[in-house]
Amino acid sequence: RTHFLSLSLQAKMSRPVQARRLEGTDKNIWVEFVKLAATYSKVNLGQGFPDFPPPDFLKESFVRALSGENYMLHQYTRAFGHPPLVKILAQFFGKLLGRDLDPMTNVMVTVGAYQALFCCFQALVDEGDEVIIIEPFFDCYEPMVKMAGGTPVFVPLRLKAPKDGKLMSSADWQLDPAELASKFSERTKAIVLNSPNNPLGKVFSREELELIADLCVKHDVLCISDEVYEWLVYDGKEHIRIASLRGMWDRTVTIGSAGKTFSATGWKVGWTMGPNRLLQHLRTVHQNSVYHCATIAQEAVAQGFQRELELYGKPDSYFVQLPKELQQKRDWLVQSLDAVGMKPIIPEGTYFLVADISKFKSDVPDVPDSDEPYDSRFAKWMVKNKGLAAIPLSAFYSGAHKNNYNHFIRFCFAKEEATLKAANDILQKWKREKTSP
Amino acid sequence: TMAFRHKNTRRIEGLDSNVWVEFTKVAADPSIVNLGQGLPDISPPSYVKEELAKAAAVDRLNQYTRGFGHPSLVKALSQVYERICGRKIDPLTDILVTVGAYGSLFSTIQALIEEGDEVIIIEPFYDCYEPMVKMAGAKPVFIPLRYKNDGNSASSADWVLDPAELANKFNSKTKAIILNTPHNPIGKVFTREELQVIADLCIKHDTLCISDEVYEWLVYKGNKHVKIATLPGMWERTITIGSAGKTYSVTGWKLGWSIGPQNLIKHLQVVHQNTLYTCPTPLQEALAQAFWVDYKRMDDPDCYFYSLSRELESKRDRMAQLLQEAGLKPVIPDGGYFMIVDVSTLNVDLSDVDEKQPYDYKFVKWMIRSKKLSAIPLSAFCGPETKRQFEKYIRFCFIKKDSTLDAAEAILKNWNKQTA
């Protein structure tokens, strides 16, 4: 078969088939590291998900929803959120934010917090807009801003050296106020805040949040506040919602996650909360991208929140018990790492912990002209040779800054005691191998 | 205070309204007999529900799975579709699992369509195609199915594309054509010859084909669903989209899939990893198990893929009869679970209704209010030029249990007895 190819057809055939919006967004650390963990790891402290089950009451809610008379739970529900879920979220968070939330207009359910973030960027970030991202950051923020045609502007948390002899804390990582202020320009559309912060575990203090809030108000900038780890705060610290600060409700979208709240990451139920004048645009994106979220998990999460509303602040509340359990796991892991010479940064929140692996550098020699950041090579070597999976901190930095802190790796400690003990065994054996002749 | 400068982004300008937001709210009233939105009020098969209960009881199935699709599900999909397509389908590179077929349409369009592109959309069309193409910055180019005057029988097969008109729509900017077969709302099942006309143009103009085949199992006697991706020269340029919701009567599971060549699917995977990353795990596991059950009996008439279609054929025939007895002339669909009907013969005068909406919008609203029966106006499925042509049609959904159809029958029987 022969055809005469017109010039315009030739031009078409020589162009890439994919859209330009995908430029610079195709690399993804998880695809590689999840595969490595699946192939080599004996103990997986890499990707962030619990290896313990969701609480019984939540599993029971799911089963009840399934086995009930109402088989219509297998069909579409309301696109912007299953009514029982948005109602309880409005009630629950209204109390915490100190305001009346309308479940229909101030709350929208999404496919995980991930899709909530996507809706925010697509709804609010146009070509040419700048979005401030605090480093280190959950890695999806950058490609999502780019896909929306925006320009990410990075500002780092800087490590202040801790007092002699003390272990580092995530609180030692701080924004420089003048540096932060310098990042705001006429083109700044939004700042992305993640508190408690993945990967460091930093819980931003009221003063730090007020610093950010003042700048947002001054420059009329929006705040996309990723608060998925809101319940995972330790040592009696308080999670403060930036939307509750003066001048912030009207310009903030707050994001939450059932996956992190109820240890059920595979359910992919998330939500956004904010003023209608912002949420209306999220609804437009949502109705033109996924439209509905799966019904049954939303029903079960609604029941989970109902229980937590009744038990709020009480010892039986999952939101009291989970951080208590995780704090203990954090402390075990801190001890394990410290005992072998990996220097942990004690996280104030989340279920992640970052540690300095400088003392182990001799195992993985430097390759001077390597494109790959040192910590990434280290983490790959570690999973292949020690069977212990973790994620390099450079995964959470922009391209230009990947070598700024390249001797840290991130561990997830939302794991059963047995898993953490097994990790400890690997670390202890490793240390013995290093010190024996 | 300063005026609030934060408005919507350009990409969603004008995309905020939506027929469903309008009509599902109205029809949510339980006293309304709801034949509008396409969702079954029949139960999914019991083994499907059981598999979900089994999956949710496994601890690790409540945590993240593989982003591009749960391994057991993509494996099952590859087996089922290898058998149908007669070609090897790699579960890891040729398949993406998405949040409903809706999510597949979005991922496909975001991955492959951009400003400067044109996308051909056949009217009437499932309403999301137009806003999704616009959100990608591209220009929708419409071509209507036209009713060929061919005697008295009104069948979905009577609605056809004019080949010369279609050919005229293709040019060097045409990035893709969206095909929907079996077709929503008309129920047309495109024949091999009709698909060949489209395929020839795609190959000639190096155009992609986005083939929405969510109703692939719902074809009625005398008809065969043909996959355009199986025509020569088409596999490498086609994304074929399917839906668990339509396959297993579980629209609330919101699982769909895109199948195609690796060099196209990889771009959909990039979109997926930057939009929602993974789909829910227990639902995917349950779906995989359900697929194994039916894959094993694909030679057996009891396979759900065929038994659902038989069940729906009798509902189709009943719906057609009810409408005919009310003096209407429905278009009998060859596939899908929708039926369109011209209501202008009822001569309902709505000229006093103030709103500037097309006749069918006004008619459906009036019908909901005064007859307690809901449907969807067909002009919602048309581009701006053709709304006039289709505004006398409304769409009924017939994947409904007997008692719902009984209630619809009662309303239609009494129609002429009441005055408006």
PDB file of C-alpha atoms in Angstrom, chain B residues 294-393:
ATOM      1  CA  ASP B 294     -16.374 -15.435  33.615  1.00  0.00           C
ATOM      2  CA  TYR B 295     -13.187 -15.980  31.623  1.00  0.00           C
ATOM      3  CA  LYS B 296     -13.411 -19.665  32.474  1.00  0.00           C
ATOM      4  CA  ARG B 297     -16.941 -19.816  31.081  1.00  0.00           C
ATOM      5  CA  MET B 298     -16.599 -17.655  27.995  1.00  0.00           C
ATOM      6  CA  ASP B 299     -17.780 -20.634  25.920  1.00  0.00           C
ATOM      7  CA  ASP B 300     -20.785 -21.085  28.172  1.00  0.00           C
ATOM      8  CA  PRO B 301     -24.039 -19.173  27.647  1.00  0.00           C
ATOM      9  CA  ASP B 302     -24.257 -18.667  31.434  1.00  0.00           C
ATOM     10  CA  CYS B 303     -21.237 -16.386  31.321  1.00  0.00           C
ATOM     11  CA  TYR B 304     -22.402 -13.040  32.774  1.00  0.00           C
ATOM     12  CA  PHE B 305     -21.158 -11.230  29.676  1.00  0.00           C
ATOM     13  CA  TYR B 306     -23.914 -12.996  27.712  1.00  0.00           C
ATOM     14  CA  SER B 307     -26.574 -13.554  30.381  1.00  0.00           C
ATOM     15  CA  LEU B 308     -26.774  -9.837  31.227  1.00  0.00           C
ATOM     16  CA  SER B 309     -27.280  -9.059  27.585  1.00  0.00           C
ATOM     17  CA  ARG B 310     -30.140 -11.559  27.351  1.00  0.00           C
ATOM     18  CA  GLU B 311     -31.757 -10.120  30.474  1.00  0.00           C
ATOM     19  CA  LEU B 312     -31.485  -6.619  29.069  1.00  0.00           C
ATOM     20  CA  GLU B 313     -32.865  -7.565  25.687  1.00  0.00           C
ATOM     21  CA  SER B 314     -36.203  -8.440  27.239  1.00  0.00           C
ATOM     22  CA  LYS B 315     -36.172  -5.201  29.201  1.00  0.00           C
ATOM     23  CA  ARG B 316     -35.422  -3.377  25.976  1.00  0.00           C
ATOM     24  CA  ASP B 317     -38.377  -4.992  24.280  1.00  0.00           C
ATOM     25  CA  ARG B 318     -40.643  -4.205  27.178  1.00  0.00           C
ATOM     26  CA  MET B 319     -39.537  -0.554  27.264  1.00  0.00           C
ATOM     27  CA  ALA B 320     -40.133  -0.249  23.535  1.00  0.00           C
ATOM     28  CA  GLN B 321     -43.594  -1.714  23.903  1.00  0.00           C
ATOM     29  CA  LEU B 322     -44.519   0.663  26.736  1.00  0.00           C
ATOM     30  CA  LEU B 323     -43.489   3.654  24.689  1.00  0.00           C
ATOM     31  CA  GLN B 324     -45.257   2.403  21.589  1.00  0.00           C
ATOM     32  CA  GLU B 325     -48.461   1.858  23.557  1.00  0.00           C
ATOM     33  CA  ALA B 326     -48.249   5.474  24.663  1.00  0.00           C
ATOM     34  CA  GLY B 327     -48.283   6.469  21.028  1.00  0.00           C
ATOM     35  CA  LEU B 328     -44.549   7.090  20.745  1.00  0.00           C
ATOM     36  CA  LYS B 329     -42.010   5.814  18.238  1.00  0.00           C
ATOM     37  CA  PRO B 330     -38.862   4.780  20.096  1.00  0.00           C
ATOM     38  CA  VAL B 331     -35.576   4.060  18.324  1.00  0.00           C
ATOM     39  CA  ILE B 332     -34.917   0.403  19.119  1.00  0.00           C
ATOM     40  CA  PRO B 333     -31.273   0.069  20.176  1.00  0.00           C
ATOM     41  CA  ASP B 334     -29.090  -2.765  18.877  1.00  0.00           C
ATOM     42  CA  GLY B 335     -26.916  -2.429  21.974  1.00  0.00           C
ATOM     43  CA  GLY B 336     -26.394  -0.573  25.236  1.00  0.00           C
ATOM     44  CA  TYR B 337     -29.100   0.079  27.809  1.00  0.00           C
ATOM     45  CA  PHE B 338     -30.556   3.321  26.550  1.00  0.00           C
ATOM     46  CA  MET B 339     -33.439   4.074  24.229  1.00  0.00           C
ATOM     47  CA  ILE B 340     -34.216   7.392  22.598  1.00  0.00           C
ATOM     48  CA  VAL B 341     -37.643   8.557  21.571  1.00  0.00           C
ATOM     49  CA  ASP B 342     -39.062  11.528  19.700  1.00  0.00           C
ATOM     50  CA  VAL B 343     -41.566  13.196  22.057  1.00  0.00           C
ATOM     51  CA  SER B 344     -42.684  15.955  19.723  1.00  0.00           C
ATOM     52  CA  THR B 345     -45.656  13.821  18.686  1.00  0.00           C
ATOM     53  CA  LEU B 346     -47.076  14.264  22.189  1.00  0.00           C
ATOM     54  CA  ASN B 347     -47.488  17.943  21.385  1.00  0.00           C
ATOM     55  CA  VAL B 348     -46.754  19.189  24.871  1.00  0.00           C
ATOM     56  CA  ASP B 349     -46.832  22.957  24.656  1.00  0.00           C
ATOM     57  CA  LEU B 350     -44.037  24.432  26.737  1.00  0.00           C
ATOM     58  CA  SER B 351     -43.814  27.786  25.016  1.00  0.00           C
ATOM     59  CA  ASP B 352     -44.923  29.515  28.188  1.00  0.00           C
ATOM     60  CA  VAL B 353     -41.906  28.144  30.068  1.00  0.00           C
ATOM     61  CA  ASP B 354     -39.567  31.069  30.356  1.00  0.00           C
ATOM     62  CA  GLU B 355     -36.189  29.410  30.293  1.00  0.00           C
ATOM     63  CA  LYS B 356     -33.959  29.668  27.305  1.00  0.00           C
ATOM     64  CA  GLN B 357     -33.281  25.959  27.317  1.00  0.00           C
ATOM     65  CA  PRO B 358     -33.859  23.600  24.405  1.00  0.00           C
ATOM     66  CA  TYR B 359     -37.258  21.926  24.133  1.00  0.00           C
ATOM     67  CA  ASP B 360     -36.126  18.573  25.445  1.00  0.00           C
ATOM     68  CA  TYR B 361     -34.679  20.101  28.645  1.00  0.00           C
ATOM     69  CA  LYS B 362     -37.970  21.815  29.287  1.00  0.00           C
ATOM     70  CA  PHE B 363     -39.888  18.679  28.409  1.00  0.00           C
ATOM     71  CA  VAL B 364     -37.943  16.461  30.800  1.00  0.00           C
ATOM     72  CA  LYS B 365     -38.297  18.954  33.632  1.00  0.00           C
ATOM     73  CA  TRP B 366     -42.014  19.174  32.959  1.00  0.00           C
ATOM     74  CA  MET B 367     -42.281  15.385  32.768  1.00  0.00           C
ATOM     75  CA  ILE B 368     -40.460  14.966  36.083  1.00  0.00           C
ATOM     76  CA  ARG B 369     -42.726  17.505  37.769  1.00  0.00           C
ATOM     77  CA  SER B 370     -46.055  16.474  36.347  1.00  0.00           C
ATOM     78  CA  LYS B 371     -45.628  12.788  35.473  1.00  0.00           C
ATOM     79  CA  LYS B 372     -43.019  11.808  38.083  1.00  0.00           C
ATOM     80  CA  LEU B 373     -40.966  10.119  35.394  1.00  0.00           C
ATOM     81  CA  SER B 374     -37.417  11.154  34.541  1.00  0.00           C
ATOM     82  CA  ALA B 375     -35.304  10.829  31.428  1.00  0.00           C
ATOM     83  CA  ILE B 376     -32.371  12.762  29.977  1.00  0.00           C
ATOM     84  CA  PRO B 377     -32.715  15.403  27.227  1.00  0.00           C
ATOM     85  CA  LEU B 378     -30.798  14.436  24.104  1.00  0.00           C
ATOM     86  CA  SER B 379     -29.525  17.924  23.297  1.00  0.00           C
ATOM     87  CA  ALA B 380     -27.159  17.451  26.243  1.00  0.00           C
ATOM     88  CA  PHE B 381     -25.334  15.028  23.956  1.00  0.00           C
ATOM     89  CA  CYS B 382     -24.955  17.426  21.016  1.00  0.00           C
ATOM     90  CA  GLY B 383     -22.629  20.142  19.864  1.00  0.00           C
ATOM     91  CA  PRO B 384     -23.999  23.666  19.420  1.00  0.00           C
ATOM     92  CA  GLU B 385     -24.980  23.237  15.747  1.00  0.00           C
ATOM     93  CA  THR B 386     -27.067  20.121  16.183  1.00  0.00           C
ATOM     94  CA  LYS B 387     -29.013  20.911  19.343  1.00  0.00           C
ATOM     95  CA  ARG B 388     -32.003  21.979  17.269  1.00  0.00           C
ATOM     96  CA  GLN B 389     -31.960  18.669  15.416  1.00  0.00           C
ATOM     97  CA  PHE B 390     -32.065  16.560  18.536  1.00  0.00           C
ATOM     98  CA  GLU B 391     -34.140  18.670  20.893  1.00  0.00           C
ATOM     99  CA  LYS B 392     -37.241  16.620  20.304  1.00  0.00           C
ATOM    100  CA  TYR B 393     -35.622  13.451  21.614  1.00  0.00           C
TER     101      TYR B 393
END
